[in-house]
Amino acid sequence: FMKRRKKWSRYPPGPMSLPFVGTMPYIDFHNPHLSFNKLHKKFGNIFSLQNCWTNLVVLNGYKTVKEALVHKAEDFADRPYFPTYEHVGYGDKSEGIVVARYGHVWKEIRKFTLSTLRDFGMGKKSLEERVTEEAGFLCSAIKAEEGRPFDLRFLVNNAVCNMICSIIYGGRFDYGDEVFRKMVALFENSLSEEAGFLTQFLNVMPILLRIPGLPQKVFHGQKAYMDFIDVLIQKHMETWNPEYTRDFTDAFLKEMSKGKEAEENGFNYNNLRLVTADLFAAGSDTTSATLRWAFLYMLLHPETQSKIHKEIDMVIGRERSPTMMDQVNMPYTNAVIHEVQRCGDIAPVGLPHMTYRDTELQGYFIPKGTTVITNLSSVLKDESVWQKPNEFYPEHFLDVNGQFVKPEAFMPFSAGRRVCLGAQLARMELFIFFTTLLQQFTFMLPEDQPRPRTDGYFALIQCPHPFKLRAIPR
Ligand code: HEM
């Protein structure tokens, strides 16, 4: 007992907890990272909160986040469990990847997904070829706007969703295709439902989920989206030939066919639909929001855009398509893309982690089962690392000779065991989409449009507010 008291006396400090609601009134749930930054100044790098009955610890600044995620990787590798997941099919041996508890099944599925993405020699085309091909379709759709003001969001969303479709279902869809449009709409609905206040509230008050009819009403969008995924998988299964792996779904079906042990390792039908939904959820809005930040910064910093145009003309020219090999010869463009990710800060509070065992961090005791928030925003804007943390300044990633350098605090994909699984694909999409579009167009702010806002809005990820631009062919 004395030992426990001593440990808990070293629990991180935090604002005073109120009856029933805990510390929730101190947090602006539309801008959690801004509230965290204020509390960071008051309580230091590690502070505690309480969401009703749930204990949370928030980690701030590069040193602290790195120590937890990298040096004590396993201690911080678990994910908290949210009761609302059950209503979209989360169950034993089928937890997808993103919110799966740390353990054997998650390890197997993550390893399989990473290696399937890595040797995407499957099918006929490499992943890079698919990104390049999609960039071509994106350019044609932008050209069709003929220099008129338009919101790039829909086209960019289509392009990145198509990349996930290509990986999972082996092919892309035309942007006008009915099935594709339905899928993107269902997907967006389900994401906004997940980010909504009601879902968050039900996670802290799960007892309300027992009210008859309520879950069906609240998760209507997510269920519709999962039903749609079922149809696509069913169609796929009808044409499946075990001799030939066309895509991720085929590779997963092949694992499933290996019997009981594989099923125990998470290769079962229910998990296939959850992993598929996870890849869409984690892989499309994130990349699309980053690209939209990139074009917004180009509108606001025309001198940066001109320098990129010059570098493209010098290294690639106007005719051939950019490839990943060009990246090493394009330090400025590379620095700009990194600065877009740093400044855009699209995952300001990352994804919640949970302690896998009792642990200590910088002298504080954090018990097993505590929800841990990694304030990635405080790392990407850490004043002790970045020269101009709150400005768009590509020089953060250039040395005195103009060569590309990457400070260790560049952590938009997080770090450690749960580091973003799609980082390599995301980097490829960002470089090829961005460079191809700038090779073909000059992006301008339409005369009658207000200057776009540089603050974002937060709904699971931080997106730019809607803006219009003109794309003038070069
Ligand atoms: C997890 C960022 C694109 C798949 C994460 C996490 C972050 C992140 C911050 C949380 C890591 C943690 O828990 O500490 C980003 C950014 C992207 C991007 C900034 C684009 C610019 C992608 C893409 C895919 C993807 C394209 C898939 C093809 C995943 C998955 C996880 C994840 C599956 C969960 C990993 C796990 O829990 O084991 N990402 N991501 N992401 N990301 Fe990404």
mmCIF file with all atom_site columns, C-alpha atoms in Angstrom, residues 213-401:
data_model
loop_
_atom_site.group_PDB
_atom_site.id
_atom_site.type_symbol
_atom_site.label_atom_id
_atom_site.label_alt_id
_atom_site.label_comp_id
_atom_site.label_asym_id
_atom_site.label_entity_id
_atom_site.label_seq_id
_atom_site.pdbx_PDB_ins_code
_atom_site.Cartn_x
_atom_site.Cartn_y
_atom_site.Cartn_z
_atom_site.occupancy
_atom_site.B_iso_or_equiv
_atom_site.pdbx_formal_charge
_atom_site.auth_seq_id
_atom_site.auth_comp_id
_atom_site.auth_asym_id
_atom_site.auth_atom_id
_atom_site.pdbx_PDB_model_num
ATOM 1   C CA . GLY A 1 213 ? -32.371 2.162   -31.414 1.00 0.00 ? 213 GLY A CA 1
ATOM 2   C CA . LEU A 1 214 ? -29.776 4.792   -30.433 1.00 0.00 ? 214 LEU A CA 1
ATOM 3   C CA . PRO A 1 215 ? -26.639 3.077   -31.828 1.00 0.00 ? 215 PRO A CA 1
ATOM 4   C CA . GLN A 1 216 ? -28.394 2.406   -35.164 1.00 0.00 ? 216 GLN A CA 1
ATOM 5   C CA . LYS A 1 217 ? -29.287 6.075   -35.356 1.00 0.00 ? 217 LYS A CA 1
ATOM 6   C CA . VAL A 1 218 ? -25.912 7.467   -34.304 1.00 0.00 ? 218 VAL A CA 1
ATOM 7   C CA . PHE A 1 219 ? -23.763 5.115   -36.408 1.00 0.00 ? 219 PHE A CA 1
ATOM 8   C CA . HIS A 1 220 ? -25.985 5.089   -39.461 1.00 0.00 ? 220 HIS A CA 1
ATOM 9   C CA . GLY A 1 221 ? -23.256 6.584   -41.712 1.00 0.00 ? 221 GLY A CA 1
ATOM 10  C CA . GLN A 1 222 ? -20.519 4.250   -40.483 1.00 0.00 ? 222 GLN A CA 1
ATOM 11  C CA . LYS A 1 223 ? -22.732 1.213   -40.931 1.00 0.00 ? 223 LYS A CA 1
ATOM 12  C CA . ALA A 1 224 ? -23.705 2.262   -44.454 1.00 0.00 ? 224 ALA A CA 1
ATOM 13  C CA . TYR A 1 225 ? -20.018 2.634   -45.290 1.00 0.00 ? 225 TYR A CA 1
ATOM 14  C CA . MET A 1 226 ? -19.147 -0.808  -43.868 1.00 0.00 ? 226 MET A CA 1
ATOM 15  C CA . ASP A 1 227 ? -22.049 -2.362  -45.817 1.00 0.00 ? 227 ASP A CA 1
ATOM 16  C CA . PHE A 1 228 ? -20.626 -0.823  -48.963 1.00 0.00 ? 228 PHE A CA 1
ATOM 17  C CA . ILE A 1 229 ? -17.170 -2.283  -48.191 1.00 0.00 ? 229 ILE A CA 1
ATOM 18  C CA . ASP A 1 230 ? -18.873 -5.689  -47.778 1.00 0.00 ? 230 ASP A CA 1
ATOM 19  C CA . VAL A 1 231 ? -20.306 -5.442  -51.292 1.00 0.00 ? 231 VAL A CA 1
ATOM 20  C CA . LEU A 1 232 ? -16.900 -4.605  -52.773 1.00 0.00 ? 232 LEU A CA 1
ATOM 21  C CA . ILE A 1 233 ? -15.199 -7.477  -50.924 1.00 0.00 ? 233 ILE A CA 1
ATOM 22  C CA . GLN A 1 234 ? -17.933 -9.916  -51.953 1.00 0.00 ? 234 GLN A CA 1
ATOM 23  C CA . LYS A 1 235 ? -17.505 -8.936  -55.599 1.00 0.00 ? 235 LYS A CA 1
ATOM 24  C CA . HIS A 1 236 ? -13.787 -9.424  -55.218 1.00 0.00 ? 236 HIS A CA 1
ATOM 25  C CA . MET A 1 237 ? -14.204 -12.864 -53.685 1.00 0.00 ? 237 MET A CA 1
ATOM 26  C CA . GLU A 1 238 ? -16.328 -13.968 -56.628 1.00 0.00 ? 238 GLU A CA 1
ATOM 27  C CA . THR A 1 239 ? -13.434 -13.362 -59.031 1.00 0.00 ? 239 THR A CA 1
ATOM 28  C CA . TRP A 1 240 ? -10.622 -14.479 -56.728 1.00 0.00 ? 240 TRP A CA 1
ATOM 29  C CA . ASN A 1 241 ? -8.036  -16.833 -58.136 1.00 0.00 ? 241 ASN A CA 1
ATOM 30  C CA . PRO A 1 242 ? -5.594  -18.096 -55.458 1.00 0.00 ? 242 PRO A CA 1
ATOM 31  C CA . GLU A 1 243 ? -2.905  -18.555 -58.121 1.00 0.00 ? 243 GLU A CA 1
ATOM 32  C CA . TYR A 1 244 ? -2.641  -14.842 -58.778 1.00 0.00 ? 244 TYR A CA 1
ATOM 33  C CA . THR A 1 245 ? -2.505  -11.929 -56.305 1.00 0.00 ? 245 THR A CA 1
ATOM 34  C CA . ARG A 1 246 ? -4.025  -8.831  -57.826 1.00 0.00 ? 246 ARG A CA 1
ATOM 35  C CA . ASP A 1 247 ? -4.044  -6.566  -54.772 1.00 0.00 ? 247 ASP A CA 1
ATOM 36  C CA . PHE A 1 248 ? -4.215  -6.244  -50.976 1.00 0.00 ? 248 PHE A CA 1
ATOM 37  C CA . THR A 1 249 ? -7.638  -7.941  -50.737 1.00 0.00 ? 249 THR A CA 1
ATOM 38  C CA . ASP A 1 250 ? -6.362  -10.969 -52.668 1.00 0.00 ? 250 ASP A CA 1
ATOM 39  C CA . ALA A 1 251 ? -3.268  -11.171 -50.443 1.00 0.00 ? 251 ALA A CA 1
ATOM 40  C CA . PHE A 1 252 ? -5.487  -11.053 -47.349 1.00 0.00 ? 252 PHE A CA 1
ATOM 41  C CA . LEU A 1 253 ? -7.879  -13.705 -48.747 1.00 0.00 ? 253 LEU A CA 1
ATOM 42  C CA . LYS A 1 254 ? -4.867  -15.913 -49.396 1.00 0.00 ? 254 LYS A CA 1
ATOM 43  C CA . GLU A 1 255 ? -3.809  -15.613 -45.737 1.00 0.00 ? 255 GLU A CA 1
ATOM 44  C CA . MET A 1 256 ? -7.387  -16.348 -44.658 1.00 0.00 ? 256 MET A CA 1
ATOM 45  C CA . SER A 1 257 ? -7.358  -19.572 -46.659 1.00 0.00 ? 257 SER A CA 1
ATOM 46  C CA . LYS A 1 258 ? -4.443  -20.894 -44.547 1.00 0.00 ? 258 LYS A CA 1
ATOM 47  C CA . GLY A 1 259 ? -6.769  -22.252 -41.874 1.00 0.00 ? 259 GLY A CA 1
ATOM 48  C CA . LYS A 1 260 ? -7.517  -21.972 -38.187 1.00 0.00 ? 260 LYS A CA 1
ATOM 49  C CA . GLU A 1 261 ? -4.133  -20.616 -37.108 1.00 0.00 ? 261 GLU A CA 1
ATOM 50  C CA . ALA A 1 262 ? -4.300  -17.779 -39.638 1.00 0.00 ? 262 ALA A CA 1
ATOM 51  C CA . GLU A 1 263 ? -7.790  -16.978 -38.470 1.00 0.00 ? 263 GLU A CA 1
ATOM 52  C CA . GLU A 1 264 ? -6.490  -16.764 -34.888 1.00 0.00 ? 264 GLU A CA 1
ATOM 53  C CA . ASN A 1 265 ? -3.795  -14.370 -36.116 1.00 0.00 ? 265 ASN A CA 1
ATOM 54  C CA . GLY A 1 266 ? -6.478  -11.967 -37.306 1.00 0.00 ? 266 GLY A CA 1
ATOM 55  C CA . PHE A 1 267 ? -6.880  -13.105 -40.908 1.00 0.00 ? 267 PHE A CA 1
ATOM 56  C CA . ASN A 1 268 ? -10.644 -13.438 -40.853 1.00 0.00 ? 268 ASN A CA 1
ATOM 57  C CA . TYR A 1 269 ? -13.394 -11.848 -42.906 1.00 0.00 ? 269 TYR A CA 1
ATOM 58  C CA . ASN A 1 270 ? -14.458 -9.351  -40.266 1.00 0.00 ? 270 ASN A CA 1
ATOM 59  C CA . ASN A 1 271 ? -10.912 -8.108  -39.891 1.00 0.00 ? 271 ASN A CA 1
ATOM 60  C CA . LEU A 1 272 ? -10.492 -7.743  -43.654 1.00 0.00 ? 272 LEU A CA 1
ATOM 61  C CA . ARG A 1 273 ? -13.358 -5.240  -43.737 1.00 0.00 ? 273 ARG A CA 1
ATOM 62  C CA . LEU A 1 274 ? -11.974 -3.391  -40.689 1.00 0.00 ? 274 LEU A CA 1
ATOM 63  C CA . VAL A 1 275 ? -8.415  -3.229  -42.036 1.00 0.00 ? 275 VAL A CA 1
ATOM 64  C CA . THR A 1 276 ? -9.799  -2.009  -45.377 1.00 0.00 ? 276 THR A CA 1
ATOM 65  C CA . ALA A 1 277 ? -11.847 0.683   -43.644 1.00 0.00 ? 277 ALA A CA 1
ATOM 66  C CA . ASP A 1 278 ? -8.762  1.655   -41.596 1.00 0.00 ? 278 ASP A CA 1
ATOM 67  C CA . LEU A 1 279 ? -6.575  2.089   -44.660 1.00 0.00 ? 279 LEU A CA 1
ATOM 68  C CA . PHE A 1 280 ? -9.186  4.383   -46.205 1.00 0.00 ? 280 PHE A CA 1
ATOM 69  C CA . ALA A 1 281 ? -9.682  6.331   -42.978 1.00 0.00 ? 281 ALA A CA 1
ATOM 70  C CA . ALA A 1 282 ? -5.989  6.718   -42.130 1.00 0.00 ? 282 ALA A CA 1
ATOM 71  C CA . GLY A 1 283 ? -4.707  7.079   -45.680 1.00 0.00 ? 283 GLY A CA 1
ATOM 72  C CA . SER A 1 284 ? -6.989  9.426   -47.567 1.00 0.00 ? 284 SER A CA 1
ATOM 73  C CA . ASP A 1 285 ? -8.018  12.509  -45.581 1.00 0.00 ? 285 ASP A CA 1
ATOM 74  C CA . THR A 1 286 ? -4.522  12.846  -44.086 1.00 0.00 ? 286 THR A CA 1
ATOM 75  C CA . THR A 1 287 ? -2.777  13.007  -47.460 1.00 0.00 ? 287 THR A CA 1
ATOM 76  C CA . SER A 1 288 ? -5.544  15.087  -49.033 1.00 0.00 ? 288 SER A CA 1
ATOM 77  C CA . ALA A 1 289 ? -5.458  17.692  -46.217 1.00 0.00 ? 289 ALA A CA 1
ATOM 78  C CA . THR A 1 290 ? -1.644  17.921  -46.472 1.00 0.00 ? 290 THR A CA 1
ATOM 79  C CA . LEU A 1 291 ? -1.843  18.539  -50.220 1.00 0.00 ? 291 LEU A CA 1
ATOM 80  C CA . ARG A 1 292 ? -4.475  21.234  -49.705 1.00 0.00 ? 292 ARG A CA 1
ATOM 81  C CA . TRP A 1 293 ? -2.182  22.932  -47.162 1.00 0.00 ? 293 TRP A CA 1
ATOM 82  C CA . ALA A 1 294 ? 0.603   22.724  -49.760 1.00 0.00 ? 294 ALA A CA 1
ATOM 83  C CA . PHE A 1 295 ? -1.437  24.600  -52.396 1.00 0.00 ? 295 PHE A CA 1
ATOM 84  C CA . LEU A 1 296 ? -2.676  27.124  -49.846 1.00 0.00 ? 296 LEU A CA 1
ATOM 85  C CA . TYR A 1 297 ? 0.938   27.954  -48.923 1.00 0.00 ? 297 TYR A CA 1
ATOM 86  C CA . MET A 1 298 ? 1.779   28.252  -52.626 1.00 0.00 ? 298 MET A CA 1
ATOM 87  C CA . LEU A 1 299 ? -0.982  30.888  -53.028 1.00 0.00 ? 299 LEU A CA 1
ATOM 88  C CA . LEU A 1 300 ? 0.293   32.809  -50.021 1.00 0.00 ? 300 LEU A CA 1
ATOM 89  C CA . HIS A 1 301 ? 3.991   32.501  -50.937 1.00 0.00 ? 301 HIS A CA 1
ATOM 90  C CA . PRO A 1 302 ? 4.314   33.040  -54.714 1.00 0.00 ? 302 PRO A CA 1
ATOM 91  C CA . GLU A 1 303 ? 8.095   33.543  -54.360 1.00 0.00 ? 303 GLU A CA 1
ATOM 92  C CA . THR A 1 304 ? 8.367   29.983  -52.974 1.00 0.00 ? 304 THR A CA 1
ATOM 93  C CA . GLN A 1 305 ? 6.268   28.703  -55.870 1.00 0.00 ? 305 GLN A CA 1
ATOM 94  C CA . SER A 1 306 ? 8.611   30.410  -58.393 1.00 0.00 ? 306 SER A CA 1
ATOM 95  C CA . LYS A 1 307 ? 11.664  28.807  -56.788 1.00 0.00 ? 307 LYS A CA 1
ATOM 96  C CA . ILE A 1 308 ? 10.012  25.374  -57.063 1.00 0.00 ? 308 ILE A CA 1
ATOM 97  C CA . HIS A 1 309 ? 9.132   26.037  -60.718 1.00 0.00 ? 309 HIS A CA 1
ATOM 98  C CA . LYS A 1 310 ? 12.795  26.851  -61.378 1.00 0.00 ? 310 LYS A CA 1
ATOM 99  C CA . GLU A 1 311 ? 14.004  23.699  -59.631 1.00 0.00 ? 311 GLU A CA 1
ATOM 100 C CA . ILE A 1 312 ? 11.519  21.535  -61.549 1.00 0.00 ? 312 ILE A CA 1
ATOM 101 C CA . ASP A 1 313 ? 12.557  23.076  -64.881 1.00 0.00 ? 313 ASP A CA 1
ATOM 102 C CA . MET A 1 314 ? 16.218  22.502  -64.088 1.00 0.00 ? 314 MET A CA 1
ATOM 103 C CA . VAL A 1 315 ? 16.008  18.921  -62.755 1.00 0.00 ? 315 VAL A CA 1
ATOM 104 C CA . ILE A 1 316 ? 12.989  17.389  -64.537 1.00 0.00 ? 316 ILE A CA 1
ATOM 105 C CA . GLY A 1 317 ? 12.053  19.742  -67.368 1.00 0.00 ? 317 GLY A CA 1
ATOM 106 C CA . ARG A 1 318 ? 8.500   20.113  -68.708 1.00 0.00 ? 318 ARG A CA 1
ATOM 107 C CA . GLU A 1 319 ? 8.097   16.828  -70.563 1.00 0.00 ? 319 GLU A CA 1
ATOM 108 C CA . ARG A 1 320 ? 8.832   13.748  -68.482 1.00 0.00 ? 320 ARG A CA 1
ATOM 109 C CA . SER A 1 321 ? 6.944   12.828  -65.303 1.00 0.00 ? 321 SER A CA 1
ATOM 110 C CA . PRO A 1 322 ? 8.611   13.345  -61.911 1.00 0.00 ? 322 PRO A CA 1
ATOM 111 C CA . THR A 1 323 ? 9.906   10.198  -60.185 1.00 0.00 ? 323 THR A CA 1
ATOM 112 C CA . MET A 1 324 ? 11.000  9.533   -56.609 1.00 0.00 ? 324 MET A CA 1
ATOM 113 C CA . MET A 1 325 ? 14.606  9.454   -57.861 1.00 0.00 ? 325 MET A CA 1
ATOM 114 C CA . ASP A 1 326 ? 14.314  13.190  -58.558 1.00 0.00 ? 326 ASP A CA 1
ATOM 115 C CA . GLN A 1 327 ? 13.767  13.955  -54.888 1.00 0.00 ? 327 GLN A CA 1
ATOM 116 C CA . VAL A 1 328 ? 17.471  13.858  -53.935 1.00 0.00 ? 328 VAL A CA 1
ATOM 117 C CA . ASN A 1 329 ? 18.259  16.406  -56.620 1.00 0.00 ? 329 ASN A CA 1
ATOM 118 C CA . MET A 1 330 ? 15.490  18.777  -55.524 1.00 0.00 ? 330 MET A CA 1
ATOM 119 C CA . PRO A 1 331 ? 16.434  19.993  -52.030 1.00 0.00 ? 331 PRO A CA 1
ATOM 120 C CA . TYR A 1 332 ? 14.247  23.097  -52.196 1.00 0.00 ? 332 TYR A CA 1
ATOM 121 C CA . THR A 1 333 ? 11.039  21.303  -53.267 1.00 0.00 ? 333 THR A CA 1
ATOM 122 C CA . ASN A 1 334 ? 11.746  18.613  -50.689 1.00 0.00 ? 334 ASN A CA 1
ATOM 123 C CA . ALA A 1 335 ? 12.232  21.250  -47.977 1.00 0.00 ? 335 ALA A CA 1
ATOM 124 C CA . VAL A 1 336 ? 8.950   22.936  -48.948 1.00 0.00 ? 336 VAL A CA 1
ATOM 125 C CA . ILE A 1 337 ? 7.005   19.660  -48.723 1.00 0.00 ? 337 ILE A CA 1
ATOM 126 C CA . HIS A 1 338 ? 8.489   18.979  -45.275 1.00 0.00 ? 338 HIS A CA 1
ATOM 127 C CA . GLU A 1 339 ? 7.683   22.524  -44.151 1.00 0.00 ? 339 GLU A CA 1
ATOM 128 C CA . VAL A 1 340 ? 4.092   22.070  -45.397 1.00 0.00 ? 340 VAL A CA 1
ATOM 129 C CA . GLN A 1 341 ? 3.803   18.991  -43.190 1.00 0.00 ? 341 GLN A CA 1
ATOM 130 C CA . ARG A 1 342 ? 5.360   20.768  -40.208 1.00 0.00 ? 342 ARG A CA 1
ATOM 131 C CA . CYS A 1 343 ? 3.323   23.944  -40.505 1.00 0.00 ? 343 CYS A CA 1
ATOM 132 C CA . GLY A 1 344 ? 0.082   22.280  -41.654 1.00 0.00 ? 344 GLY A CA 1
ATOM 133 C CA . ASP A 1 345 ? 0.370   20.099  -38.539 1.00 0.00 ? 345 ASP A CA 1
ATOM 134 C CA . ILE A 1 346 ? -2.523  17.885  -39.683 1.00 0.00 ? 346 ILE A CA 1
ATOM 135 C CA . ALA A 1 347 ? -2.441  15.432  -36.768 1.00 0.00 ? 347 ALA A CA 1
ATOM 136 C CA . PRO A 1 348 ? -1.840  17.913  -33.927 1.00 0.00 ? 348 PRO A CA 1
ATOM 137 C CA . VAL A 1 349 ? -2.689  15.445  -31.156 1.00 0.00 ? 349 VAL A CA 1
ATOM 138 C CA . GLY A 1 350 ? -1.775  12.252  -33.047 1.00 0.00 ? 350 GLY A CA 1
ATOM 139 C CA . LEU A 1 351 ? -3.882  9.234   -32.145 1.00 0.00 ? 351 LEU A CA 1
ATOM 140 C CA . PRO A 1 352 ? -4.450  8.279   -28.510 1.00 0.00 ? 352 PRO A CA 1
ATOM 141 C CA . HIS A 1 353 ? -2.029  5.749   -27.015 1.00 0.00 ? 353 HIS A CA 1
ATOM 142 C CA . MET A 1 354 ? -2.380  3.787   -23.801 1.00 0.00 ? 354 MET A CA 1
ATOM 143 C CA . THR A 1 355 ? 0.273   2.570   -21.380 1.00 0.00 ? 355 THR A CA 1
ATOM 144 C CA . TYR A 1 356 ? 0.842   -1.171  -21.763 1.00 0.00 ? 356 TYR A CA 1
ATOM 145 C CA . ARG A 1 357 ? 2.354   -1.470  -18.283 1.00 0.00 ? 357 ARG A CA 1
ATOM 146 C CA . ASP A 1 358 ? 3.153   0.769   -15.289 1.00 0.00 ? 358 ASP A CA 1
ATOM 147 C CA . THR A 1 359 ? 5.905   3.109   -16.384 1.00 0.00 ? 359 THR A CA 1
ATOM 148 C CA . GLU A 1 360 ? 7.948   6.172   -15.456 1.00 0.00 ? 360 GLU A CA 1
ATOM 149 C CA . LEU A 1 361 ? 8.733   9.216   -17.543 1.00 0.00 ? 361 LEU A CA 1
ATOM 150 C CA . GLN A 1 362 ? 11.021  12.039  -16.415 1.00 0.00 ? 362 GLN A CA 1
ATOM 151 C CA . GLY A 1 363 ? 10.421  11.069  -12.793 1.00 0.00 ? 363 GLY A CA 1
ATOM 152 C CA . TYR A 1 364 ? 6.625   10.841  -13.121 1.00 0.00 ? 364 TYR A CA 1
ATOM 153 C CA . PHE A 1 365 ? 4.732   7.609   -12.551 1.00 0.00 ? 365 PHE A CA 1
ATOM 154 C CA . ILE A 1 366 ? 2.128   6.662   -15.197 1.00 0.00 ? 366 ILE A CA 1
ATOM 155 C CA . PRO A 1 367 ? 0.091   3.526   -14.385 1.00 0.00 ? 367 PRO A CA 1
ATOM 156 C CA . LYS A 1 368 ? -0.825  0.781   -16.864 1.00 0.00 ? 368 LYS A CA 1
ATOM 157 C CA . GLY A 1 369 ? -4.048  1.545   -18.749 1.00 0.00 ? 369 GLY A CA 1
ATOM 158 C CA . THR A 1 370 ? -3.649  5.350   -18.751 1.00 0.00 ? 370 THR A CA 1
ATOM 159 C CA . THR A 1 371 ? -4.686  7.050   -22.000 1.00 0.00 ? 371 THR A CA 1
ATOM 160 C CA . VAL A 1 372 ? -1.703  8.995   -23.345 1.00 0.00 ? 372 VAL A CA 1
ATOM 161 C CA . ILE A 1 373 ? -2.025  11.929  -25.757 1.00 0.00 ? 373 ILE A CA 1
ATOM 162 C CA . THR A 1 374 ? 1.090   12.810  -27.740 1.00 0.00 ? 374 THR A CA 1
ATOM 163 C CA . ASN A 1 375 ? 0.862   16.510  -28.509 1.00 0.00 ? 375 ASN A CA 1
ATOM 164 C CA . LEU A 1 376 ? 2.618   16.263  -31.909 1.00 0.00 ? 376 LEU A CA 1
ATOM 165 C CA . SER A 1 377 ? 1.860   19.923  -32.526 1.00 0.00 ? 377 SER A CA 1
ATOM 166 C CA . SER A 1 378 ? 4.099   20.841  -29.595 1.00 0.00 ? 378 SER A CA 1
ATOM 167 C CA . VAL A 1 379 ? 6.892   18.824  -31.271 1.00 0.00 ? 379 VAL A CA 1
ATOM 168 C CA . LEU A 1 380 ? 6.434   20.271  -34.766 1.00 0.00 ? 380 LEU A CA 1
ATOM 169 C CA . LYS A 1 381 ? 6.316   23.766  -33.248 1.00 0.00 ? 381 LYS A CA 1
ATOM 170 C CA . ASP A 1 382 ? 8.755   23.225  -30.382 1.00 0.00 ? 382 ASP A CA 1
ATOM 171 C CA . GLU A 1 383 ? 10.410  26.606  -29.760 1.00 0.00 ? 383 GLU A CA 1
ATOM 172 C CA . SER A 1 384 ? 13.636  24.969  -28.636 1.00 0.00 ? 384 SER A CA 1
ATOM 173 C CA . VAL A 1 385 ? 14.059  23.258  -32.033 1.00 0.00 ? 385 VAL A CA 1
ATOM 174 C CA . TRP A 1 386 ? 12.581  25.434  -34.784 1.00 0.00 ? 386 TRP A CA 1
ATOM 175 C CA . GLN A 1 387 ? 13.872  28.886  -35.641 1.00 0.00 ? 387 GLN A CA 1
ATOM 176 C CA . LYS A 1 388 ? 10.436  30.274  -36.618 1.00 0.00 ? 388 LYS A CA 1
ATOM 177 C CA . PRO A 1 389 ? 7.988   27.719  -35.181 1.00 0.00 ? 389 PRO A CA 1
ATOM 178 C CA . ASN A 1 390 ? 4.806   29.532  -36.184 1.00 0.00 ? 390 ASN A CA 1
ATOM 179 C CA . GLU A 1 391 ? 5.797   30.713  -39.661 1.00 0.00 ? 391 GLU A CA 1
ATOM 180 C CA . PHE A 1 392 ? 6.009   28.970  -43.022 1.00 0.00 ? 392 PHE A CA 1
ATOM 181 C CA . TYR A 1 393 ? 9.783   28.883  -43.448 1.00 0.00 ? 393 TYR A CA 1
ATOM 182 C CA . PRO A 1 394 ? 11.179  26.148  -45.782 1.00 0.00 ? 394 PRO A CA 1
ATOM 183 C CA . GLU A 1 395 ? 14.705  27.071  -44.622 1.00 0.00 ? 395 GLU A CA 1
ATOM 184 C CA . HIS A 1 396 ? 13.993  24.971  -41.514 1.00 0.00 ? 396 HIS A CA 1
ATOM 185 C CA . PHE A 1 397 ? 14.926  22.037  -43.764 1.00 0.00 ? 397 PHE A CA 1
ATOM 186 C CA . LEU A 1 398 ? 17.931  23.546  -45.593 1.00 0.00 ? 398 LEU A CA 1
ATOM 187 C CA . ASP A 1 399 ? 21.529  23.904  -44.424 1.00 0.00 ? 399 ASP A CA 1
ATOM 188 C CA . VAL A 1 400 ? 23.760  26.892  -45.230 1.00 0.00 ? 400 VAL A CA 1
ATOM 189 C CA . ASN A 1 401 ? 24.689  25.289  -48.567 1.00 0.00 ? 401 ASN A CA 1
#
